Amino acid sequence: MSTLSRRAAAEFVGTAFLVMAVVGSGVMAARLSPDDAGLQLLQNSLATGAALVALIVALQPVSASFNPVVTLVERALGMIDTRAAAGLIAGQVLGGLAGTITANLMFGLDAVAWSTHQRTGPDLWLAEVIATVGLLLVIFGTVRSGRADRVAFAVGGYITAAYWFTSSTSFANPAVTIARTLTDTFAGIAPPSAPAFILAQLLGGALGYFLVRFLYPSFTAAAAVAADRKVLS
């Protein structure tokens, strides 16, 4: 199996488990705490953050972006080529869809149930821009400062917090956004709401790219490879 195939498979598996954590914990939270939305969000955020830490630690030696925006920024920074970026993004999107279907089935729901949870408005779109910029700053700031071995904990902590300080509950991920249209549960997003979320995430990705380049101007693709090797050692 080629290196790219292994990396795409890791992105598929990692994104699938991430979405299972998001959707599955949302269903469980709604069933255990049906009358307390705050407690539901707490349970959902803790499960998602913890899953992210575990998945990144396990899969980082192969590939652990789980997010098309992160992969596009890696391409823009010269860390991967276009062919690799396309393969990884395909793995992320397909993995997210598989994760939602699996989570639905685990909880006795229809495999696909289009969400009716409308999430729209300038406040939510702004929140997605902010959430995505912050995520990229945490990821690339940690890597670019020579601490790639800590990125799992940085990302898990940030996403757990961003559930609470953003009005959109920090999707910050086009693959996850697409996947969450397939579940009419606590974590779902109605299909008509998804395109604006994705556009906001891509805008956040562009802003995050320029912010990272500004704050860490001396970082190069070669340094990124060295950081990856440090993680593997």
PDB file of C-alpha atoms in Angstrom:
ATOM      1  CA  MET A   1       0.000   0.000   0.000  1.00  0.00           C
ATOM      2  CA  SER A   2       1.339   3.447  -0.938  1.00  0.00           C
ATOM      3  CA  THR A   3       2.111   6.108   1.629  1.00  0.00           C
ATOM      4  CA  LEU A   4      -0.740   8.268   0.322  1.00  0.00           C
ATOM      5  CA  SER A   5      -3.195   5.365   0.597  1.00  0.00           C
ATOM      6  CA  ARG A   6      -2.165   4.794   4.205  1.00  0.00           C
ATOM      7  CA  ARG A   7      -2.529   8.493   4.992  1.00  0.00           C
ATOM      8  CA  ALA A   8      -5.945   8.706   3.318  1.00  0.00           C
ATOM      9  CA  ALA A   9      -7.054   5.604   5.234  1.00  0.00           C
ATOM     10  CA  ALA A  10      -5.897   7.187   8.497  1.00  0.00           C
ATOM     11  CA  GLU A  11      -7.879  10.336   7.669  1.00  0.00           C
ATOM     12  CA  PHE A  12     -10.943   8.220   6.859  1.00  0.00           C
ATOM     13  CA  VAL A  13     -10.742   6.259  10.111  1.00  0.00           C
ATOM     14  CA  GLY A  14      -9.875   9.259  12.268  1.00  0.00           C
ATOM     15  CA  THR A  15     -12.641  11.453  10.867  1.00  0.00           C
ATOM     16  CA  ALA A  16     -15.140   8.603  11.138  1.00  0.00           C
ATOM     17  CA  PHE A  17     -14.368   8.109  14.828  1.00  0.00           C
ATOM     18  CA  LEU A  18     -14.374  11.860  15.440  1.00  0.00           C
ATOM     19  CA  VAL A  19     -17.870  12.172  13.950  1.00  0.00           C
ATOM     20  CA  MET A  20     -19.022   9.102  15.864  1.00  0.00           C
ATOM     21  CA  ALA A  21     -17.867  10.871  19.022  1.00  0.00           C
ATOM     22  CA  VAL A  22     -19.682  14.100  18.095  1.00  0.00           C
ATOM     23  CA  VAL A  23     -22.946  12.494  16.998  1.00  0.00           C
ATOM     24  CA  GLY A  24     -22.969   9.553  19.401  1.00  0.00           C
ATOM     25  CA  SER A  25     -22.237  11.639  22.484  1.00  0.00           C
ATOM     26  CA  GLY A  26     -24.905  14.100  21.358  1.00  0.00           C
ATOM     27  CA  VAL A  27     -27.499  11.344  21.204  1.00  0.00           C
ATOM     28  CA  MET A  28     -26.399   9.914  24.543  1.00  0.00           C
ATOM     29  CA  ALA A  29     -26.438  13.350  26.171  1.00  0.00           C
ATOM     30  CA  ALA A  30     -29.939  14.082  24.903  1.00  0.00           C
ATOM     31  CA  ARG A  31     -31.182  10.757  26.249  1.00  0.00           C
ATOM     32  CA  LEU A  32     -29.491  11.017  29.642  1.00  0.00           C
ATOM     33  CA  SER A  33     -30.206  14.721  30.226  1.00  0.00           C
ATOM     34  CA  PRO A  34     -33.314  15.468  28.151  1.00  0.00           C
ATOM     35  CA  ASP A  35     -34.276  18.606  30.071  1.00  0.00           C
ATOM     36  CA  ASP A  36     -30.868  20.257  30.486  1.00  0.00           C
ATOM     37  CA  ALA A  37     -29.354  21.737  27.324  1.00  0.00           C
ATOM     38  CA  GLY A  38     -26.307  23.014  29.185  1.00  0.00           C
ATOM     39  CA  LEU A  39     -25.485  19.576  30.533  1.00  0.00           C
ATOM     40  CA  GLN A  40     -26.015  18.090  27.079  1.00  0.00           C
ATOM     41  CA  LEU A  41     -23.473  20.520  25.619  1.00  0.00           C
ATOM     42  CA  LEU A  42     -21.009  19.785  28.419  1.00  0.00           C
ATOM     43  CA  GLN A  43     -21.240  16.047  27.801  1.00  0.00           C
ATOM     44  CA  ASN A  44     -20.949  16.508  24.040  1.00  0.00           C
ATOM     45  CA  SER A  45     -17.948  18.829  24.277  1.00  0.00           C
ATOM     46  CA  LEU A  46     -16.011  16.685  26.750  1.00  0.00           C
ATOM     47  CA  ALA A  47     -16.522  13.531  24.688  1.00  0.00           C
ATOM     48  CA  THR A  48     -15.471  15.291  21.486  1.00  0.00           C
ATOM     49  CA  GLY A  49     -12.373  16.876  23.005  1.00  0.00           C
ATOM     50  CA  ALA A  50     -11.265  13.633  24.630  1.00  0.00           C
ATOM     51  CA  ALA A  51     -11.790  11.692  21.412  1.00  0.00           C
ATOM     52  CA  LEU A  52      -9.729  14.238  19.473  1.00  0.00           C
ATOM     53  CA  VAL A  53      -6.793  13.871  21.855  1.00  0.00           C
ATOM     54  CA  ALA A  54      -6.868  10.080  21.622  1.00  0.00           C
ATOM     55  CA  LEU A  55      -7.294   9.976  17.836  1.00  0.00           C
ATOM     56  CA  ILE A  56      -4.534  12.485  17.117  1.00  0.00           C
ATOM     57  CA  VAL A  57      -2.105  10.717  19.453  1.00  0.00           C
ATOM     58  CA  ALA A  58      -2.855   7.381  17.780  1.00  0.00           C
ATOM     59  CA  LEU A  59      -2.865   8.513  14.142  1.00  0.00           C
ATOM     60  CA  GLN A  60      -0.466  11.471  14.033  1.00  0.00           C
ATOM     61  CA  PRO A  61       2.478   9.285  12.911  1.00  0.00           C
ATOM     62  CA  VAL A  62       0.432   8.441   9.789  1.00  0.00           C
ATOM     63  CA  SER A  63      -1.947  11.391   9.257  1.00  0.00           C
ATOM     64  CA  ALA A  64      -4.253  13.177  11.683  1.00  0.00           C
ATOM     65  CA  SER A  65      -5.730  16.355  10.251  1.00  0.00           C
ATOM     66  CA  PHE A  66      -9.356  15.105  10.060  1.00  0.00           C
ATOM     67  CA  ASN A  67     -10.264  18.482   8.552  1.00  0.00           C
ATOM     68  CA  PRO A  68     -10.206  19.715   4.916  1.00  0.00           C
ATOM     69  CA  VAL A  69      -9.392  23.277   6.000  1.00  0.00           C
ATOM     70  CA  VAL A  70      -6.290  22.080   7.847  1.00  0.00           C
ATOM     71  CA  THR A  71      -5.271  20.028   4.817  1.00  0.00           C
ATOM     72  CA  LEU A  72      -5.769  22.996   2.469  1.00  0.00           C
ATOM     73  CA  VAL A  73      -3.589  25.169   4.699  1.00  0.00           C
ATOM     74  CA  GLU A  74      -0.940  22.436   4.751  1.00  0.00           C
ATOM     75  CA  ARG A  75      -1.037  22.532   0.945  1.00  0.00           C
ATOM     76  CA  ALA A  76      -0.764  26.328   0.891  1.00  0.00           C
ATOM     77  CA  LEU A  77       2.243  26.148   3.207  1.00  0.00           C
ATOM     78  CA  GLY A  78       3.956  23.599   0.951  1.00  0.00           C
ATOM     79  CA  MET A  79       3.802  20.793   3.493  1.00  0.00           C
ATOM     80  CA  ILE A  80       1.976  18.453   1.068  1.00  0.00           C
ATOM     81  CA  ASP A  81       1.339  18.432  -2.683  1.00  0.00           C
ATOM     82  CA  THR A  82      -1.972  18.792  -4.509  1.00  0.00           C
ATOM     83  CA  ARG A  83      -2.423  15.071  -5.123  1.00  0.00           C
ATOM     84  CA  ALA A  84      -1.919  14.290  -1.442  1.00  0.00           C
ATOM     85  CA  ALA A  85      -4.292  17.069  -0.393  1.00  0.00           C
ATOM     86  CA  ALA A  86      -7.039  15.737  -2.669  1.00  0.00           C
ATOM     87  CA  GLY A  87      -6.612  12.197  -1.362  1.00  0.00           C
ATOM     88  CA  LEU A  88      -6.663  13.262   2.275  1.00  0.00           C
ATOM     89  CA  ILE A  89      -9.726  15.464   1.841  1.00  0.00           C
ATOM     90  CA  ALA A  90     -11.578  12.639   0.107  1.00  0.00           C
ATOM     91  CA  GLY A  91     -10.753  10.371   3.036  1.00  0.00           C
ATOM     92  CA  GLN A  92     -11.974  12.988   5.516  1.00  0.00           C
ATOM     93  CA  VAL A  93     -15.309  13.609   3.788  1.00  0.00           C
ATOM     94  CA  LEU A  94     -16.051   9.902   3.251  1.00  0.00           C
ATOM     95  CA  GLY A  95     -14.946   9.097   6.803  1.00  0.00           C
ATOM     96  CA  GLY A  96     -17.254  11.742   8.218  1.00  0.00           C
ATOM     97  CA  LEU A  97     -20.238  10.333   6.338  1.00  0.00           C
ATOM     98  CA  ALA A  98     -19.392   6.821   7.509  1.00  0.00           C
ATOM     99  CA  GLY A  99     -19.086   8.078  11.080  1.00  0.00           C
ATOM    100  CA  THR A 100     -22.535   9.645  11.106  1.00  0.00           C
ATOM    101  CA  ILE A 101     -24.192   6.579   9.586  1.00  0.00           C
ATOM    102  CA  THR A 102     -22.469   4.325  12.110  1.00  0.00           C
ATOM    103  CA  ALA A 103     -23.432   6.543  15.056  1.00  0.00           C
ATOM    104  CA  ASN A 104     -27.051   6.626  13.913  1.00  0.00           C
ATOM    105  CA  LEU A 105     -27.130   2.838  13.670  1.00  0.00           C
ATOM    106  CA  MET A 106     -25.461   2.361  17.067  1.00  0.00           C
ATOM    107  CA  PHE A 107     -28.322   4.239  18.708  1.00  0.00           C
ATOM    108  CA  GLY A 108     -31.088   2.463  16.832  1.00  0.00           C
ATOM    109  CA  LEU A 109     -31.809   5.341  14.460  1.00  0.00           C
ATOM    110  CA  ASP A 110     -32.198   5.348  10.692  1.00  0.00           C
ATOM    111  CA  ALA A 111     -28.820   5.159   8.965  1.00  0.00           C
ATOM    112  CA  VAL A 112     -29.529   8.475   7.258  1.00  0.00           C
ATOM    113  CA  ALA A 113     -31.960  11.026   8.677  1.00  0.00           C
ATOM    114  CA  TRP A 114     -31.585  14.515   7.245  1.00  0.00           C
ATOM    115  CA  SER A 115     -31.248  17.036  10.043  1.00  0.00           C
ATOM    116  CA  THR A 116     -33.986  19.598  10.641  1.00  0.00           C
ATOM    117  CA  HIS A 117     -31.819  21.642  13.030  1.00  0.00           C
ATOM    118  CA  GLN A 118     -31.544  25.051  11.366  1.00  0.00           C
ATOM    119  CA  ARG A 119     -28.300  26.857  12.183  1.00  0.00           C
ATOM    120  CA  THR A 120     -28.176  30.154  10.335  1.00  0.00           C
ATOM    121  CA  GLY A 121     -27.479  33.847  10.818  1.00  0.00           C
ATOM    122  CA  PRO A 122     -24.520  36.261  10.746  1.00  0.00           C
ATOM    123  CA  ASP A 123     -23.692  35.550  14.392  1.00  0.00           C
ATOM    124  CA  LEU A 124     -23.217  31.827  13.733  1.00  0.00           C
ATOM    125  CA  TRP A 125     -21.252  32.443  10.528  1.00  0.00           C
ATOM    126  CA  LEU A 126     -18.930  34.833  12.372  1.00  0.00           C
ATOM    127  CA  ALA A 127     -18.518  32.217  15.087  1.00  0.00           C
ATOM    128  CA  GLU A 128     -17.437  29.661  12.487  1.00  0.00           C
ATOM    129  CA  VAL A 129     -14.850  32.068  11.073  1.00  0.00           C
ATOM    130  CA  ILE A 130     -13.464  32.713  14.569  1.00  0.00           C
ATOM    131  CA  ALA A 131     -13.544  29.032  15.536  1.00  0.00           C
ATOM    132  CA  THR A 132     -11.630  28.039  12.412  1.00  0.00           C
ATOM    133  CA  VAL A 133      -9.009  30.780  12.733  1.00  0.00           C
ATOM    134  CA  GLY A 134      -8.414  29.747  16.338  1.00  0.00           C
ATOM    135  CA  LEU A 135      -8.128  26.076  15.440  1.00  0.00           C
ATOM    136  CA  LEU A 136      -5.516  26.788  12.770  1.00  0.00           C
ATOM    137  CA  LEU A 137      -3.576  29.040  15.144  1.00  0.00           C
ATOM    138  CA  VAL A 138      -3.517  26.296  17.770  1.00  0.00           C
ATOM    139  CA  ILE A 139      -2.478  23.570  15.323  1.00  0.00           C
ATOM    140  CA  PHE A 140       0.164  25.400  13.320  1.00  0.00           C
ATOM    141  CA  GLY A 141       1.349  27.519  16.210  1.00  0.00           C
ATOM    142  CA  THR A 142       2.058  24.374  18.200  1.00  0.00           C
ATOM    143  CA  VAL A 143       3.788  22.671  15.264  1.00  0.00           C
ATOM    144  CA  ARG A 144       5.708  25.726  14.123  1.00  0.00           C
ATOM    145  CA  SER A 145       7.096  26.327  17.599  1.00  0.00           C
ATOM    146  CA  GLY A 146       8.633  22.843  17.628  1.00  0.00           C
ATOM    147  CA  ARG A 147       6.042  21.189  19.859  1.00  0.00           C
ATOM    148  CA  ALA A 148       4.280  18.886  17.388  1.00  0.00           C
ATOM    149  CA  ASP A 149       4.180  16.169  20.045  1.00  0.00           C
ATOM    150  CA  ARG A 150       1.724  18.319  22.026  1.00  0.00           C
ATOM    151  CA  VAL A 151      -0.701  19.191  19.235  1.00  0.00           C
ATOM    152  CA  ALA A 152      -3.218  16.506  20.264  1.00  0.00           C
ATOM    153  CA  PHE A 153      -3.689  18.052  23.701  1.00  0.00           C
ATOM    154  CA  ALA A 154      -3.753  21.591  22.319  1.00  0.00           C
ATOM    155  CA  VAL A 155      -6.430  20.736  19.751  1.00  0.00           C
ATOM    156  CA  GLY A 156      -8.538  18.676  22.154  1.00  0.00           C
ATOM    157  CA  GLY A 157      -8.465  21.462  24.724  1.00  0.00           C
ATOM    158  CA  TYR A 158      -9.273  24.151  22.176  1.00  0.00           C
ATOM    159  CA  ILE A 159     -12.249  22.335  20.660  1.00  0.00           C
ATOM    160  CA  THR A 160     -13.662  21.567  24.107  1.00  0.00           C
ATOM    161  CA  ALA A 161     -13.460  25.261  24.980  1.00  0.00           C
ATOM    162  CA  ALA A 162     -14.692  26.475  21.591  1.00  0.00           C
ATOM    163  CA  TYR A 163     -17.910  24.497  22.020  1.00  0.00           C
ATOM    164  CA  TRP A 164     -18.661  27.005  24.765  1.00  0.00           C
ATOM    165  CA  PHE A 165     -17.228  30.341  23.627  1.00  0.00           C
ATOM    166  CA  THR A 166     -18.635  30.280  20.077  1.00  0.00           C
ATOM    167  CA  SER A 167     -22.338  30.649  19.340  1.00  0.00           C
ATOM    168  CA  SER A 168     -22.100  27.962  16.629  1.00  0.00           C
ATOM    169  CA  THR A 169     -20.522  25.418  19.045  1.00  0.00           C
ATOM    170  CA  SER A 170     -17.434  25.369  16.803  1.00  0.00           C
ATOM    171  CA  PHE A 171     -17.961  23.006  13.886  1.00  0.00           C
ATOM    172  CA  ALA A 172     -14.801  24.481  12.251  1.00  0.00           C
ATOM    173  CA  ASN A 173     -14.589  21.540   9.833  1.00  0.00           C
ATOM    174  CA  PRO A 174     -16.272  21.135   6.410  1.00  0.00           C
ATOM    175  CA  ALA A 175     -16.111  17.322   6.489  1.00  0.00           C
ATOM    176  CA  VAL A 176     -17.776  17.209   9.900  1.00  0.00           C
ATOM    177  CA  THR A 177     -20.343  19.800   8.807  1.00  0.00           C
ATOM    178  CA  ILE A 178     -21.335  17.713   5.775  1.00  0.00           C
ATOM    179  CA  ALA A 179     -21.498  14.572   7.901  1.00  0.00           C
ATOM    180  CA  ARG A 180     -23.732  16.192  10.515  1.00  0.00           C
ATOM    181  CA  THR A 181     -26.432  16.895   7.926  1.00  0.00           C
ATOM    182  CA  LEU A 182     -27.200  13.150   7.958  1.00  0.00           C
ATOM    183  CA  THR A 183     -28.421  12.979  11.553  1.00  0.00           C
ATOM    184  CA  ASP A 184     -31.579  14.537  12.959  1.00  0.00           C
ATOM    185  CA  THR A 185     -30.186  14.575  16.491  1.00  0.00           C
ATOM    186  CA  PHE A 186     -28.618  17.010  18.968  1.00  0.00           C
ATOM    187  CA  ALA A 187     -25.476  17.374  16.811  1.00  0.00           C
ATOM    188  CA  GLY A 188     -27.198  17.732  13.447  1.00  0.00           C
ATOM    189  CA  ILE A 189     -27.259  20.666  11.059  1.00  0.00           C
ATOM    190  CA  ALA A 190     -29.962  21.073   8.403  1.00  0.00           C
ATOM    191  CA  PRO A 191     -28.604  20.696   4.845  1.00  0.00           C
ATOM    192  CA  PRO A 192     -29.677  24.241   3.845  1.00  0.00           C
ATOM    193  CA  SER A 193     -27.590  25.621   6.731  1.00  0.00           C
ATOM    194  CA  ALA A 194     -24.423  23.716   5.830  1.00  0.00           C
ATOM    195  CA  PRO A 195     -23.140  25.701   2.785  1.00  0.00           C
ATOM    196  CA  ALA A 196     -22.901  28.990   4.702  1.00  0.00           C
ATOM    197  CA  PHE A 197     -21.102  27.210   7.548  1.00  0.00           C
ATOM    198  CA  ILE A 198     -18.608  25.726   5.093  1.00  0.00           C
ATOM    199  CA  LEU A 199     -18.012  29.089   3.398  1.00  0.00           C
ATOM    200  CA  ALA A 200     -17.368  30.660   6.813  1.00  0.00           C
ATOM    201  CA  GLN A 201     -14.928  27.870   7.645  1.00  0.00           C
ATOM    202  CA  LEU A 202     -13.062  28.381   4.363  1.00  0.00           C
ATOM    203  CA  LEU A 203     -12.880  32.125   5.049  1.00  0.00           C
ATOM    204  CA  GLY A 204     -11.546  31.335   8.500  1.00  0.00           C
ATOM    205  CA  GLY A 205      -9.015  29.021   6.870  1.00  0.00           C
ATOM    206  CA  ALA A 206      -7.757  31.803   4.601  1.00  0.00           C
ATOM    207  CA  LEU A 207      -7.487  34.255   7.493  1.00  0.00           C
ATOM    208  CA  GLY A 208      -5.798  31.620   9.628  1.00  0.00           C
ATOM    209  CA  TYR A 209      -3.263  30.913   6.887  1.00  0.00           C
ATOM    210  CA  PHE A 210      -2.192  34.555   6.699  1.00  0.00           C
ATOM    211  CA  LEU A 211      -2.089  34.843  10.490  1.00  0.00           C
ATOM    212  CA  VAL A 212       0.154  31.796  10.786  1.00  0.00           C
ATOM    213  CA  ARG A 213       2.456  33.083   8.039  1.00  0.00           C
ATOM    214  CA  PHE A 214       2.658  36.456   9.802  1.00  0.00           C
ATOM    215  CA  LEU A 215       3.350  35.087  13.274  1.00  0.00           C
ATOM    216  CA  TYR A 216       5.771  32.345  12.181  1.00  0.00           C
ATOM    217  CA  PRO A 217       7.492  33.709   9.048  1.00  0.00           C
ATOM    218  CA  SER A 218      10.628  31.568   9.302  1.00  0.00           C
ATOM    219  CA  PHE A 219       8.858  28.205   9.260  1.00  0.00           C
ATOM    220  CA  THR A 220       9.399  26.204   6.065  1.00  0.00           C
ATOM    221  CA  ALA A 221       8.160  22.948   4.571  1.00  0.00           C
ATOM    222  CA  ALA A 222      11.487  21.380   5.544  1.00  0.00           C
ATOM    223  CA  ALA A 223      10.907  22.381   9.155  1.00  0.00           C
ATOM    224  CA  ALA A 224       7.469  20.796   8.998  1.00  0.00           C
ATOM    225  CA  VAL A 225       8.991  17.516   7.839  1.00  0.00           C
ATOM    226  CA  ALA A 226      11.501  17.696  10.683  1.00  0.00           C
ATOM    227  CA  ALA A 227       8.645  18.254  13.142  1.00  0.00           C
ATOM    228  CA  ASP A 228       6.837  15.204  11.781  1.00  0.00           C
ATOM    229  CA  ARG A 229       9.990  13.122  12.192  1.00  0.00           C
ATOM    230  CA  LYS A 230      10.273  14.281  15.798  1.00  0.00           C
ATOM    231  CA  VAL A 231       6.777  12.933  16.450  1.00  0.00           C
ATOM    232  CA  LEU A 232       7.718   9.587  14.920  1.00  0.00           C
ATOM    233  CA  SER A 233      10.922   9.252  16.970  1.00  0.00           C
TER     234      SER A 233
END
